[in-house]
Amino acid sequence: MNPKEIVSLAIYPPIGIARIGNSDEYFLASDEPGVAPKSPGGYKDSEGRVKKQVARFRIYAFDKRGKVLGEINANDAKINWRVHVANVKSAWYEFNNALDLPEAGIPSAFRNADVSGDDRKQLVINPGSKSITGTNTKGKKYQLDQGEFYGTKVPLGHLETDNEGRLLFFGGDGDAASKNNLPAITFANNDGFHDDTCDGVVRASVVINGKKIEAEPAMVAVTPPNFGPGLFGVVTMNDVVQDLFIREMNYPDPAQNGVDFWEHIFPILSRMTETQWVNSGFFMLFGKNSPSDFTDPKLIKLLSDTSKKAMPARKRVFNWFRNPSSDEYTPAKVPPFYGDGFGEYTKIALVDLPITQTQYARLEEWSKGNFTVQKPKPRIPFNKMTPAQQIDALNQAPLEECLGGPFHPGIELTWPLRVKLMWKEAYRLNVISEKKFTKLNYGPLLSPAIALGPKGPLSASGPGSLTRWLGVPWQTDEASCLSGYDPSTYLPLPSFWAARVPNQVLSEDSYARMQDDEVNIAQRLKHFDYRQDWLRDFGTNYQKKINSMIAEWHELGIITKIEGKTPDNIKGFLPDVVWKETGRHFSENDPTLKQVIYAENQKVPSFKAAEDMLESFKPPAPKRDRKRTTFGRGER
């Protein structure tokens, strides 16, 4: 790269996603869309603590025509990074529902409404701007620990640089607390509480070849952990923003040259099947041994057939999906997720989640036979990509990892990202001036008209502006928004955010028995089919559950991909690849998991011991818990 050709610089990714963790160990966020981040040794450390996901930022150079020339690092220039993040959730407005819902947005009053005037500054956790330069830089001076909540310091993470001078952003530890030591009582608006998620602006000035250039700024958001790494939403945030960019911002459609089965159709279908590992309803409908297993080679062969002979099968699948342009209430349609309006409305379209209009249009073309079946594109490692491919990957990867709904309010990022006003260009947000702080007062009520207005809170992003729309603390929302709120239905459907907040999972004990060659095939299949509630350790009392989540979220299992080989005698019935619960630390304290069997006053606390006992032909007299259980219901 010739330094004389450089006219402008920009930071990538334009929106980086870091995730909280209570471990000192970490792993880097993925640079490639649809590829899970790599974390050697797993996503928890040896002490069972959750590792942090770290957002890494790079700088790319462009010529006068806007062509990307390549990455600039500390070997080429002197880089001074400046980062200003904040947590302003408690000083913002309550969440009722997404304010961009057509004719359905509910105006919101302030959180902590009993705090007024200058006292509301105590609700803002603002560590100020922090600068860092050089390579392999770290230390106490780069801690983001100067922000306070009612006089108590709340660390929001820290900064480092790597050996190339790229910025590494580490989020907080996942702490949340009440200033009055009161328990949480609801899912999204707990007055007196704070957490240590945050977001803000990443800036950099670069001196190269004696010339100082200010790079186009980016944003970083610190979100809750990913409890299902490698699993992706049927609708991702990348799908949501791409739909906006294509339909409203003249962004070129990646499918403008035609719909391709592997690139545009298969991901929608296969992600419904992959959700089987975090929701037992999806397992029954789309999982292994289901007639709608979209990863089954025979079904793939049929659905990828372009001929008229296969059209009825394609049409049948297409007709399962709800139309995002329809106002009709269609609860039997897919995907089976709750929508943005769940909780406020009944029997209207907003209650259920549709795919995007762009996704729907592609499925419709596919159903008609207007598609190609190119060979699946081989994965190109990031360091083998061209500069143009790299920035395209960095645009999409963070948002592909985030869910695209339902936004009630959401887990990582939420509904404002689907509003055109937020964006300077595709994938890059408008940001406020470096000398300003995020505006937090738009009057006693924040209405849809104010929120969506040209001078409203969506017109430019600053410290705390992305995460302020989410629940406080984040743990109460995750412990509330589960699946199967109607216990009269056969399956625990719909679900909220199963790929990030699992509902029912394959436990380590079930997996071990499934893999045991000494267990007969029928019994192994029973163990494979048995799913347990991910939040089973927190009980069924709602208030106890959400407060247990605040205190013990890090003890929960992470649903992790395991690749093995199924023995030939049961091949086809059990999968070679599973996502199973790993790292859960509750088993010794949870009597519901011990499958207690009493025999001669002796307690046998495991599946294996129970089966061994039965194999000995000395069946014990059972003593069962007759209490009826239901799948994860939470009050909203």
JSON list of N, CA, C and O in Angstrom, two decimals, residues 1 15 102 113 116-117 140 159-160 162 183 201 232 276 278 383 404 492 497 561 591 593 602 626:
[
{"chain": "A", "resi": 1, "resn": "MET", "atom": "N", "xyz": [0.85, -1.19, 0.00]},
{"chain": "A", "resi": 1, "resn": "MET", "atom": "CA", "xyz": [0.00, 0.00, 0.00]},
{"chain": "A", "resi": 1, "resn": "MET", "atom": "C", "xyz": [0.89, 1.24, 0.00]},
{"chain": "A", "resi": 1, "resn": "MET", "atom": "O", "xyz": [1.81, 1.36, 0.78]},
{"chain": "A", "resi": 15, "resn": "ILE", "atom": "N", "xyz": [-19.92, -1.54, 14.15]},
{"chain": "A", "resi": 15, "resn": "ILE", "atom": "CA", "xyz": [-20.54, -1.81, 15.44]},
{"chain": "A", "resi": 15, "resn": "ILE", "atom": "C", "xyz": [-19.90, -3.09, 15.97]},
{"chain": "A", "resi": 15, "resn": "ILE", "atom": "O", "xyz": [-20.11, -4.17, 15.42]},
{"chain": "A", "resi": 102, "resn": "PRO", "atom": "N", "xyz": [-46.08, 0.29, 14.21]},
{"chain": "A", "resi": 102, "resn": "PRO", "atom": "CA", "xyz": [-47.12, 1.13, 13.57]},
{"chain": "A", "resi": 102, "resn": "PRO", "atom": "C", "xyz": [-48.39, 1.18, 14.40]},
{"chain": "A", "resi": 102, "resn": "PRO", "atom": "O", "xyz": [-49.03, 0.16, 14.67]},
{"chain": "A", "resi": 113, "resn": "ALA", "atom": "N", "xyz": [-38.59, 7.53, 38.30]},
{"chain": "A", "resi": 113, "resn": "ALA", "atom": "CA", "xyz": [-39.28, 8.82, 38.16]},
{"chain": "A", "resi": 113, "resn": "ALA", "atom": "C", "xyz": [-39.29, 9.65, 39.43]},
{"chain": "A", "resi": 113, "resn": "ALA", "atom": "O", "xyz": [-39.52, 10.86, 39.39]},
{"chain": "A", "resi": 116, "resn": "SER", "atom": "N", "xyz": [-35.33, 13.45, 40.48]},
{"chain": "A", "resi": 116, "resn": "SER", "atom": "CA", "xyz": [-35.53, 14.57, 39.57]},
{"chain": "A", "resi": 116, "resn": "SER", "atom": "C", "xyz": [-34.33, 15.52, 39.57]},
{"chain": "A", "resi": 116, "resn": "SER", "atom": "O", "xyz": [-33.44, 15.45, 40.43]},
{"chain": "A", "resi": 117, "resn": "GLY", "atom": "N", "xyz": [-34.35, 16.42, 38.60]},
{"chain": "A", "resi": 117, "resn": "GLY", "atom": "CA", "xyz": [-33.33, 17.47, 38.51]},
{"chain": "A", "resi": 117, "resn": "GLY", "atom": "C", "xyz": [-31.92, 16.91, 38.41]},
{"chain": "A", "resi": 117, "resn": "GLY", "atom": "O", "xyz": [-31.66, 15.89, 37.76]},
{"chain": "A", "resi": 140, "resn": "LYS", "atom": "N", "xyz": [-3.70, -0.57, 34.66]},
{"chain": "A", "resi": 140, "resn": "LYS", "atom": "CA", "xyz": [-4.76, 0.03, 35.47]},
{"chain": "A", "resi": 140, "resn": "LYS", "atom": "C", "xyz": [-5.27, 1.35, 34.87]},
{"chain": "A", "resi": 140, "resn": "LYS", "atom": "O", "xyz": [-6.45, 1.67, 34.98]},
{"chain": "A", "resi": 159, "resn": "LEU", "atom": "N", "xyz": [-9.59, -1.29, 28.45]},
{"chain": "A", "resi": 159, "resn": "LEU", "atom": "CA", "xyz": [-9.03, -1.28, 27.10]},
{"chain": "A", "resi": 159, "resn": "LEU", "atom": "C", "xyz": [-7.65, -1.93, 27.09]},
{"chain": "A", "resi": 159, "resn": "LEU", "atom": "O", "xyz": [-6.90, -1.86, 28.07]},
{"chain": "A", "resi": 160, "resn": "GLU", "atom": "N", "xyz": [-7.31, -2.54, 25.96]},
{"chain": "A", "resi": 160, "resn": "GLU", "atom": "CA", "xyz": [-5.95, -3.00, 25.70]},
{"chain": "A", "resi": 160, "resn": "GLU", "atom": "C", "xyz": [-5.69, -2.83, 24.20]},
{"chain": "A", "resi": 160, "resn": "GLU", "atom": "O", "xyz": [-6.61, -2.55, 23.42]},
{"chain": "A", "resi": 162, "resn": "ASP", "atom": "N", "xyz": [-3.44, -4.94, 20.94]},
{"chain": "A", "resi": 162, "resn": "ASP", "atom": "CA", "xyz": [-2.73, -6.19, 20.65]},
{"chain": "A", "resi": 162, "resn": "ASP", "atom": "C", "xyz": [-1.37, -5.88, 20.06]},
{"chain": "A", "resi": 162, "resn": "ASP", "atom": "O", "xyz": [-0.92, -4.72, 20.02]},
{"chain": "A", "resi": 183, "resn": "PRO", "atom": "N", "xyz": [-35.15, -6.38, 46.22]},
{"chain": "A", "resi": 183, "resn": "PRO", "atom": "CA", "xyz": [-35.17, -7.37, 45.15]},
{"chain": "A", "resi": 183, "resn": "PRO", "atom": "C", "xyz": [-35.78, -6.80, 43.88]},
{"chain": "A", "resi": 183, "resn": "PRO", "atom": "O", "xyz": [-36.58, -5.85, 43.91]},
{"chain": "A", "resi": 201, "resn": "VAL", "atom": "N", "xyz": [-18.84, 5.28, 21.76]},
{"chain": "A", "resi": 201, "resn": "VAL", "atom": "CA", "xyz": [-18.17, 5.60, 20.50]},
{"chain": "A", "resi": 201, "resn": "VAL", "atom": "C", "xyz": [-16.68, 5.27, 20.59]},
{"chain": "A", "resi": 201, "resn": "VAL", "atom": "O", "xyz": [-16.02, 5.53, 21.60]},
{"chain": "A", "resi": 232, "resn": "PHE", "atom": "N", "xyz": [-27.51, -19.52, 15.73]},
{"chain": "A", "resi": 232, "resn": "PHE", "atom": "CA", "xyz": [-27.88, -18.20, 15.22]},
{"chain": "A", "resi": 232, "resn": "PHE", "atom": "C", "xyz": [-29.39, -18.10, 15.09]},
{"chain": "A", "resi": 232, "resn": "PHE", "atom": "O", "xyz": [-30.09, -19.10, 14.91]},
{"chain": "A", "resi": 276, "resn": "GLN", "atom": "N", "xyz": [-33.33, -26.66, 17.71]},
{"chain": "A", "resi": 276, "resn": "GLN", "atom": "CA", "xyz": [-33.71, -27.85, 18.47]},
{"chain": "A", "resi": 276, "resn": "GLN", "atom": "C", "xyz": [-32.88, -28.01, 19.74]},
{"chain": "A", "resi": 276, "resn": "GLN", "atom": "O", "xyz": [-33.33, -28.64, 20.71]},
{"chain": "A", "resi": 278, "resn": "VAL", "atom": "N", "xyz": [-31.97, -25.80, 21.84]},
{"chain": "A", "resi": 278, "resn": "VAL", "atom": "CA", "xyz": [-32.29, -24.83, 22.90]},
{"chain": "A", "resi": 278, "resn": "VAL", "atom": "C", "xyz": [-33.78, -24.67, 23.13]},
{"chain": "A", "resi": 278, "resn": "VAL", "atom": "O", "xyz": [-34.20, -23.85, 23.95]},
{"chain": "A", "resi": 383, "resn": "ASN", "atom": "N", "xyz": [-7.72, -14.00, 7.42]},
{"chain": "A", "resi": 383, "resn": "ASN", "atom": "CA", "xyz": [-6.42, -13.49, 6.98]},
{"chain": "A", "resi": 383, "resn": "ASN", "atom": "C", "xyz": [-6.11, -13.83, 5.53]},
{"chain": "A", "resi": 383, "resn": "ASN", "atom": "O", "xyz": [-5.10, -13.39, 4.99]},
{"chain": "A", "resi": 404, "resn": "GLY", "atom": "N", "xyz": [-32.37, -10.80, 15.81]},
{"chain": "A", "resi": 404, "resn": "GLY", "atom": "CA", "xyz": [-33.14, -9.79, 15.10]},
{"chain": "A", "resi": 404, "resn": "GLY", "atom": "C", "xyz": [-34.58, -9.71, 15.58]},
{"chain": "A", "resi": 404, "resn": "GLY", "atom": "O", "xyz": [-35.46, -9.26, 14.85]},
{"chain": "A", "resi": 492, "resn": "PRO", "atom": "N", "xyz": [-43.65, -26.43, 24.09]},
{"chain": "A", "resi": 492, "resn": "PRO", "atom": "CA", "xyz": [-43.26, -25.16, 24.74]},
{"chain": "A", "resi": 492, "resn": "PRO", "atom": "C", "xyz": [-42.91, -24.11, 23.69]},
{"chain": "A", "resi": 492, "resn": "PRO", "atom": "O", "xyz": [-41.78, -23.69, 23.55]},
{"chain": "A", "resi": 497, "resn": "TRP", "atom": "N", "xyz": [-35.99, -15.93, 22.86]},
{"chain": "A", "resi": 497, "resn": "TRP", "atom": "CA", "xyz": [-34.62, -15.72, 22.36]},
{"chain": "A", "resi": 497, "resn": "TRP", "atom": "C", "xyz": [-33.78, -16.98, 22.54]},
{"chain": "A", "resi": 497, "resn": "TRP", "atom": "O", "xyz": [-32.67, -16.95, 23.07]},
{"chain": "A", "resi": 561, "resn": "LYS", "atom": "N", "xyz": [-21.20, -26.71, 21.00]},
{"chain": "A", "resi": 561, "resn": "LYS", "atom": "CA", "xyz": [-21.16, -27.69, 19.92]},
{"chain": "A", "resi": 561, "resn": "LYS", "atom": "C", "xyz": [-20.17, -28.80, 20.22]},
{"chain": "A", "resi": 561, "resn": "LYS", "atom": "O", "xyz": [-19.03, -28.55, 20.58]},
{"chain": "A", "resi": 591, "resn": "PRO", "atom": "N", "xyz": [-32.32, -30.94, 43.70]},
{"chain": "A", "resi": 591, "resn": "PRO", "atom": "CA", "xyz": [-32.90, -32.28, 43.87]},
{"chain": "A", "resi": 591, "resn": "PRO", "atom": "C", "xyz": [-33.71, -32.74, 42.68]},
{"chain": "A", "resi": 591, "resn": "PRO", "atom": "O", "xyz": [-33.88, -33.93, 42.48]},
{"chain": "A", "resi": 593, "resn": "LEU", "atom": "N", "xyz": [-32.87, -32.76, 39.70]},
{"chain": "A", "resi": 593, "resn": "LEU", "atom": "CA", "xyz": [-32.02, -33.39, 38.70]},
{"chain": "A", "resi": 593, "resn": "LEU", "atom": "C", "xyz": [-31.48, -34.75, 39.14]},
{"chain": "A", "resi": 593, "resn": "LEU", "atom": "O", "xyz": [-30.88, -35.45, 38.36]},
{"chain": "A", "resi": 602, "resn": "GLN", "atom": "N", "xyz": [-31.95, -46.54, 50.58]},
{"chain": "A", "resi": 602, "resn": "GLN", "atom": "CA", "xyz": [-30.69, -46.06, 49.99]},
{"chain": "A", "resi": 602, "resn": "GLN", "atom": "C", "xyz": [-31.05, -45.14, 48.83]},
{"chain": "A", "resi": 602, "resn": "GLN", "atom": "O", "xyz": [-31.81, -45.53, 47.94]},
{"chain": "A", "resi": 626, "resn": "ARG", "atom": "N", "xyz": [-44.70, -35.64, 42.88]},
{"chain": "A", "resi": 626, "resn": "ARG", "atom": "CA", "xyz": [-45.91, -35.56, 42.06]},
{"chain": "A", "resi": 626, "resn": "ARG", "atom": "C", "xyz": [-46.26, -34.12, 41.66]},
{"chain": "A", "resi": 626, "resn": "ARG", "atom": "O", "xyz": [-47.27, -33.88, 41.04]}
]
